[in-house]
Short mmCIF file of C-alpha atoms in Angstrom, two decimals:
data_model
loop_
_atom_site.label_atom_id
_atom_site.label_comp_id
_atom_site.label_asym_id
_atom_site.label_seq_id
_atom_site.Cartn_x
_atom_site.Cartn_y
_atom_site.Cartn_z
CA MET A 1 14.41 128.15 233.24
CA THR A 2 14.37 126.91 229.80
CA TRP A 3 16.67 128.65 227.18
CA SER A 4 15.27 128.99 223.88
CA LEU A 5 17.35 128.62 220.76
CA HIS A 6 17.64 132.35 220.12
CA HIS A 7 19.73 132.65 223.47
CA VAL A 8 22.19 130.18 222.19
CA PHE A 9 22.78 130.64 218.15
CA GLY A 10 24.50 134.20 217.84
CA VAL A 11 25.54 135.14 220.96
CA LEU A 12 28.31 134.79 223.46
CA PRO A 13 26.96 132.06 225.83
CA HIS A 14 29.52 133.03 228.65
CA ARG A 15 28.46 136.69 228.62
CA ILE A 16 24.38 135.58 228.54
CA MET A 17 25.14 133.25 231.62
CA ALA A 18 26.89 135.84 233.46
CA GLU A 19 24.00 138.35 232.87
CA LEU A 20 21.42 135.82 233.94
CA SER A 21 23.62 134.86 236.98
CA ARG A 22 23.51 138.47 238.23
CA ARG A 23 19.57 138.08 238.19
CA HIS A 24 18.87 134.44 239.46
CA GLY A 25 21.86 133.79 241.55
CA PRO A 26 24.98 131.58 241.38
CA LEU A 27 23.66 128.31 240.87
CA MET A 28 21.05 128.35 237.94
CA PHE A 29 18.93 125.15 236.18
CA LEU A 30 18.71 125.96 232.29
CA ARG A 31 17.33 123.26 230.02
CA LEU A 32 19.35 123.47 226.65
CA GLY A 33 16.86 122.18 224.26
CA GLU A 34 16.64 118.51 225.68
CA VAL A 35 19.82 118.80 228.28
CA PRO A 36 19.34 119.52 231.43
CA THR A 37 22.55 121.84 232.57
CA VAL A 38 23.50 123.66 235.61
CA VAL A 39 25.40 126.93 235.72
CA VAL A 40 27.88 127.76 238.34
CA SER A 41 28.99 131.19 239.16
CA SER A 42 30.62 131.83 242.25
CA ALA A 43 34.10 130.66 243.49
CA GLU A 44 32.67 128.87 246.67
CA MET A 45 30.40 126.64 244.46
CA ALA A 46 33.21 126.33 241.62
CA GLU A 47 35.31 124.76 244.64
CA VAL A 48 32.17 122.45 245.33
CA VAL A 49 32.48 120.93 242.06
CA MET A 50 36.14 121.05 241.14
CA LYS A 51 37.39 120.16 244.78
CA SER A 52 35.51 118.94 247.57
CA LYS A 53 32.82 116.77 244.94
CA ASP A 54 35.61 116.56 242.20
CA LEU A 55 34.98 113.13 241.79
CA MET A 56 31.07 113.16 241.34
CA PHE A 57 31.34 115.90 239.05
CA ALA A 58 34.68 114.43 237.34
CA SER A 59 33.13 113.45 233.92
CA ARG A 60 32.08 115.62 230.82
CA PRO A 61 29.15 116.10 228.71
CA ARG A 62 28.40 113.61 226.32
CA GLY A 63 27.23 114.25 222.50
CA VAL A 64 26.79 113.21 219.55
CA THR A 65 29.44 114.93 217.61
CA LEU A 66 31.71 114.27 220.36
CA ASP A 67 31.38 110.32 220.18
CA VAL A 68 32.50 110.90 216.42
CA ILE A 69 35.86 111.67 217.76
CA GLY A 70 36.15 108.66 219.91
CA TYR A 71 35.33 110.27 223.05
CA GLY A 72 32.27 108.23 223.75
CA SER A 73 34.11 104.96 224.21
CA GLY A 74 35.99 106.62 226.52
CA ILE A 75 39.41 107.46 224.20
CA GLY A 76 41.18 110.68 224.81
CA ILE A 77 41.62 113.11 227.12
CA ILE A 78 40.08 116.69 226.88
CA PHE A 79 36.23 115.44 226.62
CA ALA A 80 36.30 111.92 227.18
CA PRO A 81 33.83 110.39 230.14
CA TYR A 82 35.60 109.84 233.19
CA SER A 83 36.77 105.85 233.36
CA ASP A 84 39.80 103.74 234.13
CA ARG A 85 40.54 104.55 230.37
CA TRP A 86 40.47 108.28 230.45
CA HIS A 87 42.58 107.91 233.49
CA GLN A 88 45.22 105.77 231.89
CA ALA A 89 45.09 108.62 228.90
CA ARG A 90 45.46 111.45 231.56
CA LYS A 91 48.68 109.42 233.51
CA VAL A 92 50.18 109.11 229.96
CA CYS A 93 49.87 112.80 229.14
CA THR A 94 50.99 114.05 232.39
CA MET A 95 53.71 111.60 232.93
CA GLU A 96 55.23 110.82 229.06
CA LEU A 97 54.24 113.67 227.13
CA LEU A 98 53.91 117.16 229.26
CA SER A 99 55.48 116.52 232.00
CA ALA A 100 57.79 119.07 233.78
CA LYS A 101 61.05 117.21 232.34
CA GLN A 102 59.67 116.97 228.87
CA VAL A 103 58.84 120.37 228.66
CA LYS A 104 62.24 121.73 229.81
CA ARG A 105 63.45 119.26 227.04
CA MET A 106 61.37 120.89 224.66
CA GLU A 107 63.01 124.10 225.03
CA GLY A 108 64.94 124.26 222.12
CA ILE A 109 61.83 123.97 219.78
CA ARG A 110 60.38 126.75 221.62
CA SER A 111 63.14 129.19 220.92
CA GLU A 112 63.70 127.99 217.05
CA GLU A 113 59.84 128.50 216.52
CA VAL A 114 60.01 132.29 218.21
CA SER A 115 63.25 133.13 216.29
CA ASN A 116 61.65 131.84 213.25
CA LEU A 117 58.69 134.49 214.28
CA LEU A 118 60.63 137.07 214.88
CA SER A 119 62.57 136.51 211.25
CA SER A 120 59.02 136.90 209.89
CA ILE A 121 58.35 139.80 211.47
CA THR A 122 61.22 141.67 210.52
CA THR A 123 60.60 140.71 206.97
CA SER A 124 57.69 142.52 207.11
CA ILE A 125 58.69 145.68 208.73
CA GLY A 126 57.01 148.84 206.92
CA THR A 127 54.02 146.73 206.46
CA THR A 128 50.79 146.00 208.39
CA ILE A 129 51.30 142.42 209.74
CA ASN A 130 48.59 140.09 210.61
CA LEU A 131 49.65 139.24 214.29
CA THR A 132 46.58 136.58 214.89
CA GLU A 133 48.15 134.87 212.03
CA LYS A 134 51.30 134.57 212.51
CA LEU A 135 50.70 133.72 216.35
CA SER A 136 48.40 130.82 215.33
CA ALA A 137 51.59 129.59 212.89
CA LEU A 138 53.81 129.88 215.66
CA MET A 139 51.83 127.74 218.00
CA ASN A 140 50.63 125.05 215.00
CA ASP A 141 54.71 125.33 214.21
CA VAL A 142 55.52 124.54 218.05
CA ILE A 143 53.13 121.79 218.35
CA ALA A 144 54.11 119.91 215.14
CA ARG A 145 57.16 119.88 216.26
CA ALA A 146 56.69 118.38 219.40
CA VAL A 147 54.56 115.83 218.59
CA PHE A 148 56.27 115.17 214.99
CA GLY A 149 59.53 115.98 215.48
CA GLY A 150 59.14 118.33 212.61
CA LYS A 151 56.76 120.05 210.24
CA CYS A 152 54.84 117.17 208.15
CA ALA A 153 53.64 117.52 204.12
CA GLN A 154 50.16 117.03 205.44
CA GLN A 155 50.45 119.44 208.27
CA GLY A 156 48.37 122.16 206.57
CA GLU A 157 45.37 119.78 205.41
CA TYR A 158 45.54 118.21 209.15
CA LEU A 159 45.33 122.27 210.62
CA ARG A 160 42.36 122.53 208.23
CA GLU A 161 40.44 119.69 209.05
CA LEU A 162 41.23 120.39 212.86
CA GLU A 163 39.68 123.70 212.33
CA LYS A 164 36.47 122.59 210.93
CA VAL A 165 36.19 119.82 213.67
CA THR A 166 37.04 122.48 216.79
CA ALA A 167 34.53 124.65 215.32
CA LEU A 168 31.77 122.34 215.51
CA VAL A 169 32.59 120.76 219.23
CA GLY A 170 32.95 124.61 220.45
CA GLY A 171 29.49 125.53 218.78
CA PHE A 172 26.07 124.40 219.66
CA SER A 173 24.88 121.56 217.63
CA LEU A 174 21.00 120.93 217.28
CA VAL A 175 22.14 116.98 217.49
CA ASP A 176 23.57 117.70 220.77
CA LEU A 177 20.77 120.19 221.91
CA PHE A 178 17.93 117.52 220.91
CA PRO A 179 19.78 113.99 221.12
CA SER A 180 16.58 112.14 220.93
CA SER A 181 15.12 113.66 217.97
CA ARG A 182 15.39 111.31 214.76
CA LEU A 183 14.22 114.54 212.45
CA VAL A 184 16.84 116.80 213.84
CA ARG A 185 19.76 114.36 213.41
CA LEU A 186 18.46 113.42 209.86
CA LEU A 187 18.17 117.13 209.21
CA SER A 188 21.23 118.55 210.78
CA SER A 189 24.64 118.80 208.81
CA GLY A 190 26.76 119.06 212.00
CA GLU A 191 27.32 115.25 212.54
CA ARG A 192 28.13 114.42 208.70
CA ARG A 193 30.50 117.21 208.79
CA MET A 194 32.13 115.92 211.86
CA ARG A 195 32.44 112.58 210.31
CA ARG A 196 34.07 113.93 206.87
CA SER A 197 36.70 116.10 208.77
CA TYR A 198 37.90 113.94 211.72
CA GLY A 199 37.56 111.10 209.31
CA ARG A 200 40.34 113.00 206.89
CA ILE A 201 42.32 113.85 210.23
CA GLN A 202 42.54 109.98 210.99
CA CYS A 203 43.77 109.01 207.89
CA ILE A 204 46.39 111.92 207.59
CA ILE A 205 47.19 110.64 211.21
CA SER A 206 47.26 106.83 210.14
CA ASN A 207 49.70 107.81 207.08
CA ILE A 208 52.26 109.79 209.37
CA ILE A 209 52.27 106.88 211.90
CA GLU A 210 52.25 104.39 209.43
CA GLN A 211 55.81 106.28 207.72
CA ARG A 212 57.21 106.73 211.17
CA LYS A 213 57.29 102.78 211.59
CA GLU A 214 58.73 102.31 208.30
CA MET A 215 61.20 104.88 209.13
CA ARG A 216 62.28 103.52 212.26
CA ALA A 217 62.35 99.59 211.15
CA ALA A 218 64.68 100.64 208.51
CA VAL A 219 66.82 102.74 210.37
CA SER A 220 67.75 102.98 213.99
CA SER A 221 68.08 106.35 215.22
CA ASN A 222 69.90 107.94 218.32
CA ASP A 223 67.65 111.10 217.75
CA GLU A 224 65.37 112.05 220.89
CA GLU A 225 61.82 110.81 220.96
CA ASP A 226 59.22 113.36 219.90
CA LEU A 227 55.93 112.82 221.29
CA LEU A 228 54.82 110.12 218.61
CA ASP A 229 57.77 108.20 219.34
CA VAL A 230 56.99 108.17 223.02
CA LEU A 231 53.21 106.93 222.02
CA LEU A 232 54.43 104.28 219.42
CA ARG A 233 56.73 102.95 222.22
CA LEU A 234 54.16 102.76 224.82
CA HIS A 235 52.11 100.90 221.91
CA LYS A 236 54.61 98.72 221.54
CA GLU A 237 55.34 97.55 224.63
CA ASP A 238 52.01 96.81 225.40
CA SER A 239 52.38 97.07 229.14
CA LEU A 240 49.53 99.36 229.94
CA PRO A 241 46.03 98.20 231.45
CA TYR A 242 44.45 99.16 228.31
CA PRO A 243 46.00 98.61 225.21
CA LEU A 244 47.13 101.85 223.69
CA THR A 245 45.89 101.81 220.12
CA LEU A 246 46.72 103.45 217.19
CA GLU A 247 43.19 105.08 217.06
CA ALA A 248 44.07 105.90 220.67
CA ILE A 249 46.92 108.04 219.53
CA GLY A 250 45.19 109.59 216.82
CA VAL A 251 42.93 110.69 219.49
CA ILE A 252 45.58 111.50 221.93
CA ILE A 253 47.77 113.69 218.90
CA PHE A 254 44.17 115.51 218.23
CA ASP A 255 43.82 116.59 222.07
CA LEU A 256 47.44 117.99 221.64
CA PHE A 257 46.68 119.79 218.87
CA ALA A 258 43.14 121.04 219.66
CA GLY A 259 43.92 122.06 222.98
CA GLY A 260 47.94 123.36 222.78
CA THR A 261 47.52 125.56 219.40
CA LYS A 262 44.48 127.39 220.35
CA THR A 263 45.07 128.41 223.88
CA SER A 264 48.44 129.38 223.87
CA GLY A 265 47.77 131.52 220.68
CA ILE A 266 44.70 133.03 221.75
CA THR A 267 46.47 134.35 225.12
CA LEU A 268 49.51 135.83 223.12
CA GLU A 269 46.61 137.74 221.19
CA TRP A 270 44.94 139.14 224.24
CA ALA A 271 47.65 140.04 225.63
CA MET A 272 48.93 142.03 222.55
CA SER A 273 45.91 143.29 222.80
CA GLU A 274 45.34 144.37 226.31
CA LEU A 275 48.77 146.10 226.26
CA LEU A 276 48.21 148.29 222.95
CA LYS A 277 45.00 149.53 224.68
CA ASN A 278 46.66 150.30 227.65
CA PRO A 279 49.69 151.97 226.45
CA GLU A 280 51.03 152.75 230.29
CA ASN A 281 51.22 149.03 230.92
CA MET A 282 53.13 148.46 227.43
CA ARG A 283 55.62 151.13 228.50
CA LYS A 284 55.80 149.66 232.05
CA VAL A 285 56.64 145.89 230.57
CA GLN A 286 58.61 146.71 227.88
CA LEU A 287 61.12 148.63 230.29
CA GLU A 288 61.14 145.49 232.45
CA VAL A 289 61.98 143.11 229.59
CA ARG A 290 64.53 145.29 228.33
CA GLN A 291 66.12 146.43 231.64
CA VAL A 292 66.40 142.49 232.49
CA VAL A 293 67.74 141.37 229.30
CA GLY A 294 69.79 143.81 228.57
CA GLY A 295 71.22 144.52 224.99
CA GLN A 296 70.68 140.75 224.34
CA GLN A 297 69.70 140.57 220.21
CA SER A 298 69.48 136.75 220.04
CA VAL A 299 66.25 135.16 221.06
CA ILE A 300 65.46 135.45 224.76
CA ASN A 301 64.80 131.69 226.35
CA ASN A 302 63.02 130.71 229.31
CA ASN A 303 66.45 130.76 231.24
CA ASP A 304 66.07 134.52 231.03
CA LEU A 305 62.61 135.21 232.13
CA HIS A 306 63.19 134.65 235.95
CA ASP A 307 63.13 137.97 237.09
CA LEU A 308 60.28 139.33 234.68
CA HIS A 309 57.94 139.94 237.55
CA TYR A 310 55.85 142.12 236.08
CA MET A 311 55.44 140.60 232.62
CA ARG A 312 54.05 137.23 234.81
CA MET A 313 51.83 139.67 235.81
CA VAL A 314 50.66 140.94 232.93
CA ILE A 315 50.01 137.04 231.69
CA LYS A 316 47.70 136.26 234.65
CA GLU A 317 45.72 139.48 234.06
CA VAL A 318 44.95 138.62 230.85
CA LEU A 319 44.20 135.01 231.86
CA ARG A 320 41.43 136.87 234.46
CA LEU A 321 40.09 138.82 231.46
CA HIS A 322 40.02 136.35 228.99
CA PRO A 323 40.16 132.80 230.33
CA PRO A 324 40.76 130.97 226.88
CA ALA A 325 37.75 128.61 228.31
CA PRO A 326 35.48 130.54 229.90
CA LEU A 327 32.79 127.63 230.44
CA LEU A 328 34.63 124.45 232.10
CA PRO A 329 32.12 121.56 231.14
CA ARG A 330 31.44 118.98 233.95
CA ARG A 331 28.87 116.18 234.32
CA ALA A 332 27.20 114.42 237.26
CA ARG A 333 28.24 110.71 237.54
CA GLU A 334 25.97 110.46 240.20
CA ASP A 335 23.11 112.12 242.39
CA CYS A 336 24.66 114.81 244.43
CA GLU A 337 24.01 117.93 245.87
CA ILE A 338 25.37 121.72 245.78
CA MET A 339 24.79 124.05 248.72
CA GLY A 340 21.58 122.10 249.52
CA TYR A 341 19.99 121.74 245.75
CA LYS A 342 20.01 118.24 243.99
CA ILE A 343 21.70 118.01 241.01
CA PRO A 344 20.54 114.58 238.84
CA GLU A 345 23.32 111.97 237.44
CA GLY A 346 23.56 113.00 234.33
CA THR A 347 23.23 116.77 234.35
CA ASN A 348 25.85 118.67 232.50
CA VAL A 349 27.65 121.32 234.81
CA GLN A 350 29.07 124.41 233.42
CA VAL A 351 31.31 126.73 235.78
CA ASN A 352 31.59 129.90 234.50
CA ILE A 353 34.92 131.19 235.50
CA PHE A 354 34.33 134.25 233.11
CA VAL A 355 31.91 135.60 235.55
CA ILE A 356 33.89 134.58 238.70
CA CYS A 357 36.94 136.36 237.46
CA GLN A 358 34.82 139.60 236.90
CA ASP A 359 33.18 139.68 240.11
CA CYS A 360 33.71 142.34 242.67
CA ARG A 361 33.58 140.30 245.80
CA TYR A 362 36.75 138.60 244.45
CA TRP A 363 38.45 141.45 242.33
CA ASP A 364 39.05 145.28 243.07
CA ALA A 365 37.58 147.23 239.59
CA PRO A 366 37.27 143.78 238.23
CA GLU A 367 36.67 145.05 234.72
CA ALA A 368 39.66 147.25 234.47
CA PHE A 369 42.79 145.71 233.07
CA LYS A 370 45.48 146.22 236.43
CA PRO A 371 48.45 143.52 236.71
CA GLU A 372 49.22 145.23 239.73
CA ARG A 373 46.59 143.66 241.29
CA PHE A 374 48.97 140.34 241.47
CA LYS A 375 51.79 142.00 243.31
CA GLU A 376 51.09 141.41 246.38
CA SER A 377 48.76 138.42 246.10
CA ASN A 378 49.73 134.84 246.40
CA ILE A 379 46.69 133.90 243.84
CA ASP A 380 48.06 131.75 240.88
CA HIS A 381 46.41 129.92 238.13
CA LYS A 382 47.23 126.18 239.30
CA GLY A 383 44.05 125.56 240.68
CA THR A 384 43.61 125.84 244.71
CA HIS A 385 42.28 129.57 244.34
CA PHE A 386 38.58 129.07 242.91
CA GLU A 387 38.17 132.62 242.07
CA PHE A 388 41.14 132.07 239.54
CA THR A 389 40.99 129.09 237.67
CA PRO A 390 41.81 129.60 233.77
CA PHE A 391 43.29 126.16 233.49
CA GLY A 392 40.60 124.39 235.71
CA ALA A 393 41.05 122.67 238.99
CA GLY A 394 41.10 118.74 240.16
CA ARG A 395 40.85 115.93 238.12
CA ARG A 396 40.18 117.81 234.79
CA GLN A 397 42.81 120.36 235.35
CA CYS A 398 43.94 121.20 231.79
CA PRO A 399 47.56 118.86 231.50
CA GLY A 400 49.41 121.15 229.22
CA MET A 401 49.20 124.26 231.75
CA LEU A 402 53.03 124.12 232.00
CA PHE A 403 53.70 123.86 228.34
CA GLY A 404 51.25 126.49 227.34
CA THR A 405 52.52 129.18 229.84
CA SER A 406 56.33 128.24 228.87
CA THR A 407 55.15 129.01 225.43
CA VAL A 408 53.51 132.19 226.05
CA GLU A 409 56.23 133.77 227.97
CA ILE A 410 58.87 133.13 225.65
CA ALA A 411 56.83 134.57 222.96
CA LEU A 412 55.29 137.35 224.84
CA ALA A 413 59.03 138.52 226.21
CA ASN A 414 60.42 138.45 222.91
CA LEU A 415 57.66 140.17 220.96
CA LEU A 416 58.07 143.16 223.58
CA HIS A 417 61.82 143.38 223.60
CA HIS A 418 62.62 143.32 220.03
CA PHE A 419 59.86 145.29 218.55
CA ASP A 420 57.45 148.43 219.51
CA TRP A 421 53.85 148.22 218.24
CA VAL A 422 51.63 150.60 216.84
CA PHE A 423 48.31 150.32 214.84
CA PRO A 424 48.12 150.53 211.11
CA ASP A 425 46.35 154.20 211.83
CA GLY A 426 48.59 155.44 214.01
CA PRO A 427 48.72 155.63 218.07
CA ASN A 428 44.70 155.23 218.93
CA PRO A 429 44.12 152.76 221.76
CA GLY A 430 40.50 153.82 221.57
CA SER A 431 40.06 152.54 218.22
CA LEU A 432 41.10 148.84 218.93
CA ASP A 433 37.64 146.77 218.92
CA MET A 434 37.92 143.99 221.67
CA SER A 435 35.03 142.04 220.47
CA GLU A 436 34.97 138.21 220.94
CA LYS A 437 34.04 135.41 219.08
CA PHE A 438 33.14 132.21 221.05
CA GLY A 439 34.36 128.81 220.22
CA ILE A 440 36.42 125.94 221.70
CA ASN A 441 38.18 128.78 223.19
CA VAL A 442 36.97 132.45 222.96
CA ARG A 443 39.06 134.28 220.39
CA ARG A 444 39.36 137.70 219.32
CA LYS A 445 36.35 138.43 216.44
CA PHE A 446 38.68 140.31 214.45
CA ASP A 447 42.12 139.74 213.16
CA LEU A 448 44.93 141.74 215.19
CA GLU A 449 46.57 143.99 212.66
CA LEU A 450 49.68 146.29 213.78
CA ARG A 451 53.02 147.64 212.83
CA ALA A 452 56.27 146.70 214.13
CA THR A 453 59.62 148.51 214.57
CA PRO A 454 63.09 146.80 215.37
CA TYR A 455 63.68 148.19 219.13
CA VAL A 456 67.25 148.77 218.35
CA LEU A 457 66.74 150.87 215.27
CA SER A 458 63.87 153.05 216.88
CA LYS A 459 66.50 153.83 219.60
CA VAL A 460 68.94 155.22 217.35
CA ALA A 461 66.42 156.79 215.43
#
């Protein structure tokens, strides 16, 4: 099946692919421009791609725009092709940057930034609050402090250019759909815009790295390492099979921001949206948080979250209905078969986890928001249940899953505990527009704007 360009632009690809799969089956071949693409739309076939034949499909799709970021040479984690260099970068990420020990160590950062969020909301009491912007700022500041140890002078500019780059990566660029066409490459502005924005990002990172190296050379410090310190230590030790160059450090930092700031912030945004749209679920989860935590007025930290079972069900249900990346991209590294169908080497594969998470073969009333469905279920999001893989599975599973879920849990618990939330125009859940906007992640099309009332004051009133 050849997908014409009007199918690609101006739509939500995960939803149009879901509609096509219901008509044509769980394994479809599409031609996106010149690019052969197979779409996988069942848990059984997803298990083949991400488990039993994971190594055969462990690479990522190539593209002109992605090559600009250094992924073409194998540098980086998120979109780099499978190779020994990529394996090393992922190992650095999982063992040195986002290990359970590091996530635990960064708990103080998360608590302090959530405290700043609560203070910001408190100062806006009585006005309409753009929660989308505040959650985005929260995640940007958490990642900046984790990576750089604090907020940087050029952080705002870095994030603006990052937004431009992720928009280009998440969209359908003509140069990626028609890679052999010189005319398309000449006429398309995507590659030029990518080079301009990513060049600026690398310049900013280079400045930060040089300033850090000069500071460490001038003053010995007993402070704990931030993630940039870890990367510079590995660069200086020069003990890895593939040298960790300053360019590679820049790409890894880009990956940390691109993967970390978007996914968690968007999940929080959808969680608040679903709870406001379903007042009974909101009442139930707020009651749990307030009973478990008690009258605590300070910031709830991760140590307080162990007994918040229903809130964790809410987060799972949000990830099921709104997986941050509904299409998981893979690429065949060799000729292979899926359920008797031949997949040539170099074919792109998109695992549509959105449609799998909405399939009535695996889920009762799949379109409904029902956190209780997870109460007696052992299904989790860690990549072993292929009807529910919001963070992927296998070699390409998201290495920041633990960091992301920890941040979502502490932020959501505090938002629910400290404030009651209503729409600016009153309690009308049906008025909330749940439209989506597609990109590197799928977020709300329209910002979430609400009014907050401090919980204690509301009880006194």
